[in-house]
Amino acid sequence: MKPTQIHGFISDRDIMIAVTSNIIGVPTLMYPRLIAQDTSAADGWLAIVLGGSMACILAWILAKITSSFPNQNFLSFASYLLSKPVSVVIAVLFLLQFIVLTSYNVREITVIAHQYLFDRTPIEVISLSFLLVVIYAVSGSRAGIFRLNIIFFPITIWGLLILILLPLGLTKLENLLPIFQTDFQGYLRASYSSFNAFLGFGIVLFYISIVKEPKKTPKMTVLGVLIAVLLYLLLFMICIGTFGNATTANLFFPSFELSKTVELPGGFFERFDSILFVIWTIAIFTTALMSFDIVIMIIMMLFKKAKKLNIIFVLSPIIFILSMLPKDYIELIEVGKYLGMYMFSLVFFVTVLLGIAYKMKGGNQS
Amino acid sequence: MRHVFTGSKKISKNSNSNNNNNSTNQEQSSIAIEQNLNNNLQNIKTMLGNPSDLIVRETTVTASNRNCAIVYISGLTNADLVNNNILKAVQSSNVQSGNGQSNNDQSENAQSNNNQSGNTQAGNGQSNNDQSENAQSENAQSSNTQSNNSQLEKVGTNKDQSNKGNSNENQQNNSQSNTNLIDLIFTEVIAITDCKKVTTLNDVSLSILSGNAVFILDGEKTILSMETAGGEKRSIQEPVSEAVIRGPRAGFIESIDTNISLIRKSLKDPNLRFDVHEIGRRSKQKLAVCYVAGIVNQDILDEVNRRLKTIDIDFAPDSGFVEQWIEDSFLSPFPQILDTERPDHVTYNVLQGNVGILVDGSPFALITPVIFGDALLSIEDYNQRWLIGSMLRLLRLLAAFIAVFLPAIYVALVSYHPGMIPTQLVFSIAATREGVPFPSIVEALLMAVTFEILQEAGIRLPKVIGQTIGIVGGIVIGDVAVSAGIVGPAMVIVTSLTAIASFTIPHYSMAVGVRVIRFALLLAAAVLGLYGIILVFIMLAVHVVNLKSMGVPHSAPFAPYFLGALKNIFIRAPITTLTKRPPYLEPEDIKKINDGGRRSK
């Protein structure tokens, strides 16, 4: 009885939740380190605000353009704005990005589980089991993915809030001082890293085409980014306040380490991180899931006759092998860096291109 | 009102199509009813295999001196009704046949076409039409029949004489001249309200086997079927599987008519509807779809009816057959259709916009579409005050969590992540497990399987012996297994806590599903520890969001998200605030009560 057709089955709010869930993921774990590396004391907040507002602006432009073509997929409106070949090239570039992003997420969760939960289990087993769950989820309906986001959203948000609130007693004000000691270069680099962490809003380019009435979608997209910015800001401040800048800059996963400092009073669990591990897994899972789903979406856009299950069968081994390619964590960091650069330039380039074309064509005239 | 009309139209369509299906399904429908009484009786006996409990009482309609027979099956029928309201009535009746002139005309016509069934059928059709017309205007009818009667009695004496003269040799002639006799008996003599005419032998056998008595008049191709179903049935008792402390004590029984009446008694709404289907090729069970027109979403109702029509089985011993046939996903461990023994449960849900399904022979009604949270709600929550109801719901959620996750978490913590347990506790658990030769997963499986066996054995055994199981299970296995060093005492605590927690789930079908999931989680925890538990949890979530019940997402009202409906899932908000029906069911009339009943004060 519910509409199961391709178009028009999610609401504006679903987009907001999807954007936030997609942003929160692997970057959240390392974010405080990346910012702290380039700034002194708690100056990173400025970089976060700068990067965040940049992300908000780009997200708004993208969502605005996309939502002015209601129920048209990326290929059709990009073909209208640019041209068919250009839009196909862009779609393929996005396709590559999301394939690599999926395997990157799979590998990251493997690393975290390997490091904190069991160091003797082979990483192949850990990542394969995770990938299988992602495959199971992606084979379901697309509406199901958004419902999944909604179910996991409160878990993730509450988990992060607890992570932020519980160590409040451990923070020291002197860790946050002195202010404004960072040079311009540092701010620039930190802003770039912070912007990179919010790149998850790129999914709106593809998902707005299935929003029922994309009227308030740009606003909701920005709201989704803002929630993430706010959480990141708080997380960063707490990390700096608890560890101090130097420690934060040298911790691999500062957010994860943060949960280790907390002891639940009279708790059955000795360490709070075990509970938070649930949240990280879920957060990374939603990111990987949506990336994989968009990969399928793009392929089905490009090849109209492709069957969903066949795509999944072909793609899954590729993603698994890709995720196993980096030999160690150093290489994975390199991959992450290049992936970030790639995503940044792609989103930036596409936004500018679409924005100019949109202005020149004077909006959706068709 | 618009809805009401369309509804009734639909029902009539349904019943028509049902009849058509049945008649095409069955080869026996070709056997027609003959005019000769003895042949008819012989056909019925042959058809039913001449059973010993088939009662055939042959008698004569006294006034017109025609042979007739009453046929029924002894155990299924209320014999008092047959004796007093049919047999006595027929024997003591003074109806006679035949309005003189018209009869003569008819007999002349009919004699020429005697063996052609077409004519007689047309005659039947006419008489039927007359009947319906008469029924529409009762007054007119009664006056007509009175005048008829008076005419009949005048002519009757002549007729009688002539008939007596050659009654044996010319039965067919007689019958033709007495076409109206069966109608007269139908309208005047039989003292049973639910009486209908049937014209095929197949319907006759179905009537007899349903417990009806049939009245066969010699020389007639129409047979009367009278609702005299009786026989033994269970009295209304307290439901066994859904006991409550506070709430109605009545439970459904095996008779669908009683069950329908139980719902009707509590809802005197004219919009309460029962769409009747027939299921079971051989059992011919009645199935009623219960809903309130004007509340239920028409799409959901159509979907339920559509799925019910596809049912093709020999026999449904319980509504569980129907449930499994029409559910959305047969691979799911979760029930997508709830079963209940409680009429108040069905009533409540029907008023929420759900659809109830009653199956003859089953004391379990089905409720659909349901959401995941429904299986954790008890109808008793509404009878307690809201604070207590809310506490009980939260308690049940906690218990459900324990029932699903506790053994898996124990295994994961003990075998993979002992660092996560407080140090003191680790030492005490390690100390008690010192003599245990098995890894914790074997220990857990051992206890879990033992518990499942105990539970299953306890159900199968008679109640008297059942207590023995408690002793054997509780003392021997629990205590001795520990002192023998086979399992650790911590494991016994975990197992028993899990067992007790799983009993708080109000719906058995859900509790069974939880048992399956518990084992899946145990295995995942044994292989991948906490990580495995999380992955299985995610898989469960993926499964639930993709699950639908009659097209309604199972994960509602979380996703799709309806904030207003959450207060009736997690907690049980005060009744005055529950002003709306569940929005995810998309009822036609969403408002349940206006202003929470406050303004009226």
mmCIF file of N, CA and C in Angstrom, chain A residues 83-159:
data_model
loop_
_atom_site.group_PDB
_atom_site.id
_atom_site.type_symbol
_atom_site.label_atom_id
_atom_site.label_comp_id
_atom_site.label_asym_id
_atom_site.label_seq_id
_atom_site.Cartn_x
_atom_site.Cartn_y
_atom_site.Cartn_z
ATOM 1 N N SER A 83 25.921 18.913 -19.815
ATOM 2 C CA SER A 83 25.615 18.192 -21.050
ATOM 3 C C SER A 83 25.738 16.727 -20.716
ATOM 4 N N LYS A 84 25.236 15.902 -21.577
ATOM 5 C CA LYS A 84 25.229 14.472 -21.276
ATOM 6 C C LYS A 84 26.628 13.924 -21.012
ATOM 7 N N PRO A 85 27.616 14.151 -21.918
ATOM 8 C CA PRO A 85 28.949 13.563 -21.661
ATOM 9 C C PRO A 85 29.560 14.058 -20.362
ATOM 10 N N VAL A 86 29.446 15.364 -20.106
ATOM 11 C CA VAL A 86 30.059 15.907 -18.888
ATOM 12 C C VAL A 86 29.425 15.276 -17.660
ATOM 13 N N SER A 87 28.108 15.169 -17.680
ATOM 14 C CA SER A 87 27.458 14.624 -16.493
ATOM 15 C C SER A 87 27.795 13.151 -16.306
ATOM 16 N N VAL A 88 27.963 12.435 -17.412
ATOM 17 C CA VAL A 88 28.360 11.031 -17.279
ATOM 18 C C VAL A 88 29.744 10.945 -16.659
ATOM 19 N N VAL A 89 30.649 11.813 -17.106
ATOM 20 C CA VAL A 89 32.001 11.811 -16.534
ATOM 21 C C VAL A 89 31.944 12.095 -15.041
ATOM 22 N N ILE A 90 31.147 13.106 -14.664
ATOM 23 C CA ILE A 90 31.033 13.435 -13.241
ATOM 24 C C ILE A 90 30.465 12.258 -12.467
ATOM 25 N N ALA A 91 29.450 11.619 -13.050
ATOM 26 C CA ALA A 91 28.835 10.478 -12.367
ATOM 27 C C ALA A 91 29.857 9.375 -12.152
ATOM 28 N N VAL A 92 30.686 9.131 -13.170
ATOM 29 C CA VAL A 92 31.694 8.086 -13.025
ATOM 30 C C VAL A 92 32.701 8.467 -11.948
ATOM 31 N N LEU A 93 33.074 9.762 -11.910
ATOM 32 C CA LEU A 93 34.014 10.204 -10.870
ATOM 33 C C LEU A 93 33.413 9.965 -9.481
ATOM 34 N N PHE A 94 32.127 10.299 -9.344
ATOM 35 C CA PHE A 94 31.463 10.047 -8.061
ATOM 36 C C PHE A 94 31.405 8.552 -7.764
ATOM 37 N N LEU A 95 31.156 7.784 -8.818
ATOM 38 C CA LEU A 95 31.083 6.326 -8.649
ATOM 39 C C LEU A 95 32.376 5.801 -8.049
ATOM 40 N N LEU A 96 33.513 6.251 -8.622
ATOM 41 C CA LEU A 96 34.804 5.807 -8.108
ATOM 42 C C LEU A 96 34.966 6.244 -6.653
ATOM 43 N N GLN A 97 34.594 7.493 -6.402
ATOM 44 C CA GLN A 97 34.743 8.005 -5.045
ATOM 45 C C GLN A 97 33.984 7.138 -4.045
ATOM 46 N N PHE A 98 32.729 6.821 -4.376
ATOM 47 C CA PHE A 98 31.923 6.093 -3.390
ATOM 48 C C PHE A 98 32.353 4.636 -3.260
ATOM 49 N N ILE A 99 32.886 4.060 -4.355
ATOM 50 C CA ILE A 99 33.404 2.693 -4.220
ATOM 51 C C ILE A 99 34.574 2.692 -3.244
ATOM 52 N N VAL A 100 35.509 3.620 -3.472
ATOM 53 C CA VAL A 100 36.680 3.667 -2.590
ATOM 54 C C VAL A 100 36.261 4.020 -1.167
ATOM 55 N N LEU A 101 35.280 4.924 -1.063
ATOM 56 C CA LEU A 101 34.820 5.318 0.266
ATOM 57 C C LEU A 101 34.246 4.122 1.020
ATOM 58 N N THR A 102 33.487 3.290 0.321
ATOM 59 C CA THR A 102 32.932 2.111 0.981
ATOM 60 C C THR A 102 34.042 1.213 1.500
ATOM 61 N N SER A 103 35.023 0.921 0.631
ATOM 62 C CA SER A 103 36.084 0.013 1.096
ATOM 63 C C SER A 103 36.915 0.662 2.191
ATOM 64 N N TYR A 104 37.069 1.969 2.089
ATOM 65 C CA TYR A 104 37.823 2.677 3.138
ATOM 66 C C TYR A 104 37.120 2.528 4.482
ATOM 67 N N ASN A 105 35.795 2.685 4.477
ATOM 68 C CA ASN A 105 35.042 2.532 5.723
ATOM 69 C C ASN A 105 35.136 1.118 6.268
ATOM 70 N N VAL A 106 35.045 0.162 5.356
ATOM 71 C CA VAL A 106 35.150 -1.240 5.788
ATOM 72 C C VAL A 106 36.498 -1.473 6.455
ATOM 73 N N ARG A 107 37.542 -0.945 5.820
ATOM 74 C CA ARG A 107 38.867 -1.172 6.378
ATOM 75 C C ARG A 107 39.039 -0.446 7.717
ATOM 76 N N GLU A 108 38.477 0.748 7.822
ATOM 77 C CA GLU A 108 38.639 1.510 9.063
ATOM 78 C C GLU A 108 38.008 0.785 10.256
ATOM 79 N N ILE A 109 36.775 0.285 10.046
ATOM 80 C CA ILE A 109 36.117 -0.401 11.169
ATOM 81 C C ILE A 109 36.914 -1.651 11.534
ATOM 82 N N THR A 110 37.527 -2.256 10.503
ATOM 83 C CA THR A 110 38.361 -3.416 10.771
ATOM 84 C C THR A 110 39.537 -3.037 11.669
ATOM 85 N N VAL A 111 40.139 -1.914 11.316
ATOM 86 C CA VAL A 111 41.298 -1.468 12.098
ATOM 87 C C VAL A 111 40.900 -1.210 13.546
ATOM 88 N N ILE A 112 39.776 -0.507 13.706
ATOM 89 C CA ILE A 112 39.370 -0.166 15.071
ATOM 90 C C ILE A 112 39.046 -1.428 15.872
ATOM 91 N N ALA A 113 38.267 -2.325 15.238
ATOM 92 C CA ALA A 113 37.915 -3.557 15.952
ATOM 93 C C ALA A 113 39.167 -4.358 16.268
ATOM 94 N N HIS A 114 40.093 -4.364 15.315
ATOM 95 C CA HIS A 114 41.316 -5.116 15.497
ATOM 96 C C HIS A 114 42.144 -4.537 16.636
ATOM 97 N N GLN A 115 42.149 -3.220 16.696
ATOM 98 C CA GLN A 115 42.997 -2.568 17.691
ATOM 99 C C GLN A 115 42.404 -2.650 19.093
ATOM 100 N N TYR A 116 41.082 -2.461 19.197
ATOM 101 C CA TYR A 116 40.506 -2.329 20.534
ATOM 102 C C TYR A 116 39.802 -3.590 21.028
ATOM 103 N N LEU A 117 39.350 -4.448 20.114
ATOM 104 C CA LEU A 117 38.571 -5.590 20.586
ATOM 105 C C LEU A 117 39.347 -6.895 20.549
ATOM 106 N N PHE A 118 39.828 -7.254 19.361
ATOM 107 C CA PHE A 118 40.596 -8.503 19.329
ATOM 108 C C PHE A 118 41.738 -8.358 18.354
ATOM 109 N N ASP A 119 42.923 -8.584 18.857
ATOM 110 C CA ASP A 119 44.085 -8.373 18.008
ATOM 111 C C ASP A 119 44.544 -9.664 17.348
ATOM 112 N N ARG A 120 43.951 -10.783 17.704
ATOM 113 C CA ARG A 120 44.429 -12.029 17.110
ATOM 114 C C ARG A 120 43.558 -12.503 15.950
ATOM 115 N N THR A 121 42.336 -11.986 15.884
ATOM 116 C CA THR A 121 41.465 -12.386 14.782
ATOM 117 C C THR A 121 41.978 -11.772 13.488
ATOM 118 N N PRO A 122 42.048 -12.548 12.406
ATOM 119 C CA PRO A 122 42.536 -11.980 11.142
ATOM 120 C C PRO A 122 41.622 -10.864 10.642
ATOM 121 N N ILE A 123 42.232 -9.824 10.095
ATOM 122 C CA ILE A 123 41.429 -8.671 9.681
ATOM 123 C C ILE A 123 40.485 -9.039 8.542
ATOM 124 N N GLU A 124 40.847 -10.052 7.756
ATOM 125 C CA GLU A 124 39.964 -10.450 6.653
ATOM 126 C C GLU A 124 38.601 -10.873 7.194
ATOM 127 N N VAL A 125 38.632 -11.624 8.292
ATOM 128 C CA VAL A 125 37.379 -12.092 8.876
ATOM 129 C C VAL A 125 36.552 -10.916 9.359
ATOM 130 N N ILE A 126 37.223 -9.986 10.023
ATOM 131 C CA ILE A 126 36.482 -8.849 10.575
ATOM 132 C C ILE A 126 35.850 -8.036 9.461
ATOM 133 N N SER A 127 36.635 -7.733 8.422
ATOM 134 C CA SER A 127 36.073 -6.864 7.386
ATOM 135 C C SER A 127 35.053 -7.610 6.543
ATOM 136 N N LEU A 128 35.283 -8.895 6.322
ATOM 137 C CA LEU A 128 34.315 -9.638 5.518
ATOM 138 C C LEU A 128 32.967 -9.690 6.223
ATOM 139 N N SER A 129 32.998 -9.948 7.536
ATOM 140 C CA SER A 129 31.716 -10.030 8.240
ATOM 141 C C SER A 129 30.998 -8.684 8.206
ATOM 142 N N PHE A 130 31.771 -7.614 8.327
ATOM 143 C CA PHE A 130 31.147 -6.285 8.260
ATOM 144 C C PHE A 130 30.569 -6.034 6.869
ATOM 145 N N LEU A 131 31.357 -6.385 5.869
ATOM 146 C CA LEU A 131 30.904 -6.149 4.497
ATOM 147 C C LEU A 131 29.644 -6.961 4.205
ATOM 148 N N LEU A 132 29.590 -8.173 4.730
ATOM 149 C CA LEU A 132 28.408 -9.003 4.485
ATOM 150 C C LEU A 132 27.155 -8.344 5.058
ATOM 151 N N VAL A 133 27.298 -7.756 6.235
ATOM 152 C CA VAL A 133 26.143 -7.065 6.820
ATOM 153 C C VAL A 133 25.755 -5.872 5.953
ATOM 154 N N VAL A 134 26.761 -5.151 5.454
ATOM 155 C CA VAL A 134 26.460 -4.018 4.567
ATOM 156 C C VAL A 134 25.734 -4.512 3.320
ATOM 157 N N ILE A 135 26.208 -5.629 2.775
ATOM 158 C CA ILE A 135 25.573 -6.181 1.571
ATOM 159 C C ILE A 135 24.128 -6.570 1.871
ATOM 160 N N TYR A 136 23.945 -7.190 3.028
ATOM 161 C CA TYR A 136 22.584 -7.576 3.411
ATOM 162 C C TYR A 136 21.680 -6.353 3.478
ATOM 163 N N ALA A 137 22.211 -5.278 4.054
ATOM 164 C CA ALA A 137 21.391 -4.076 4.196
ATOM 165 C C ALA A 137 21.114 -3.433 2.856
ATOM 166 N N VAL A 138 22.128 -3.449 1.992
ATOM 167 C CA VAL A 138 21.987 -2.735 0.725
ATOM 168 C C VAL A 138 21.085 -3.510 -0.232
ATOM 169 N N SER A 139 20.950 -4.820 -0.017
ATOM 170 C CA SER A 139 20.059 -5.585 -0.889
ATOM 171 C C SER A 139 18.600 -5.335 -0.561
ATOM 172 N N GLY A 140 18.347 -4.761 0.584
ATOM 173 C CA GLY A 140 16.966 -4.436 0.925
ATOM 174 C C GLY A 140 16.500 -3.217 0.149
ATOM 175 N N SER A 141 15.357 -2.696 0.548
ATOM 176 C CA SER A 141 14.815 -1.559 -0.182
ATOM 177 C C SER A 141 15.552 -0.282 0.212
ATOM 178 N N ARG A 142 15.492 0.705 -0.680
ATOM 179 C CA ARG A 142 16.148 1.980 -0.384
ATOM 180 C C ARG A 142 15.402 2.688 0.749
ATOM 181 N N ALA A 143 14.094 2.557 0.752
ATOM 182 C CA ALA A 143 13.334 3.139 1.862
ATOM 183 C C ALA A 143 13.791 2.529 3.175
ATOM 184 N N GLY A 144 14.135 1.242 3.129
ATOM 185 C CA GLY A 144 14.624 0.568 4.327
ATOM 186 C C GLY A 144 15.895 1.201 4.839
ATOM 187 N N ILE A 145 16.766 1.640 3.924
ATOM 188 C CA ILE A 145 18.020 2.270 4.346
ATOM 189 C C ILE A 145 17.726 3.553 5.115
ATOM 190 N N PHE A 146 16.749 4.309 4.620
ATOM 191 C CA PHE A 146 16.437 5.550 5.329
ATOM 192 C C PHE A 146 15.780 5.267 6.673
ATOM 193 N N ARG A 147 14.965 4.221 6.707
ATOM 194 C CA ARG A 147 14.384 3.850 8.009
ATOM 195 C C ARG A 147 15.475 3.427 8.974
ATOM 196 N N LEU A 148 16.453 2.721 8.438
ATOM 197 C CA LEU A 148 17.580 2.290 9.267
ATOM 198 C C LEU A 148 18.303 3.503 9.847
ATOM 199 N N ASN A 149 18.498 4.514 8.994
ATOM 200 C CA ASN A 149 19.130 5.750 9.456
ATOM 201 C C ASN A 149 18.349 6.341 10.619
ATOM 202 N N ILE A 150 17.030 6.362 10.461
ATOM 203 C CA ILE A 150 16.218 6.976 11.504
ATOM 204 C C ILE A 150 16.332 6.183 12.802
ATOM 205 N N ILE A 151 16.376 4.863 12.682
ATOM 206 C CA ILE A 151 16.479 4.049 13.897
ATOM 207 C C ILE A 151 17.832 4.259 14.572
ATOM 208 N N PHE A 152 18.893 4.343 13.754
ATOM 209 C CA PHE A 152 20.228 4.454 14.336
ATOM 210 C C PHE A 152 20.559 5.878 14.760
ATOM 211 N N PHE A 153 19.850 6.835 14.181
ATOM 212 C CA PHE A 153 20.180 8.232 14.450
ATOM 213 C C PHE A 153 20.179 8.567 15.946
ATOM 214 N N PRO A 154 19.091 8.273 16.668
ATOM 215 C CA PRO A 154 19.117 8.608 18.107
ATOM 216 C C PRO A 154 20.226 7.871 18.848
ATOM 217 N N ILE A 155 20.507 6.630 18.432
ATOM 218 C CA ILE A 155 21.576 5.882 19.116
ATOM 219 C C ILE A 155 22.898 6.616 18.947
ATOM 220 N N THR A 156 23.198 7.006 17.710
ATOM 221 C CA THR A 156 24.467 7.695 17.453
ATOM 222 C C THR A 156 24.532 9.019 18.193
ATOM 223 N N ILE A 157 23.477 9.817 18.068
ATOM 224 C CA ILE A 157 23.510 11.147 18.658
ATOM 225 C C ILE A 157 23.616 11.054 20.183
ATOM 226 N N TRP A 158 22.815 10.198 20.785
ATOM 227 C CA TRP A 158 22.878 10.082 22.241
ATOM 228 C C TRP A 158 24.222 9.540 22.683
ATOM 229 N N GLY A 159 24.753 8.600 21.926
ATOM 230 C CA GLY A 159 26.064 8.066 22.273
ATOM 231 C C GLY A 159 27.116 9.157 22.260
#
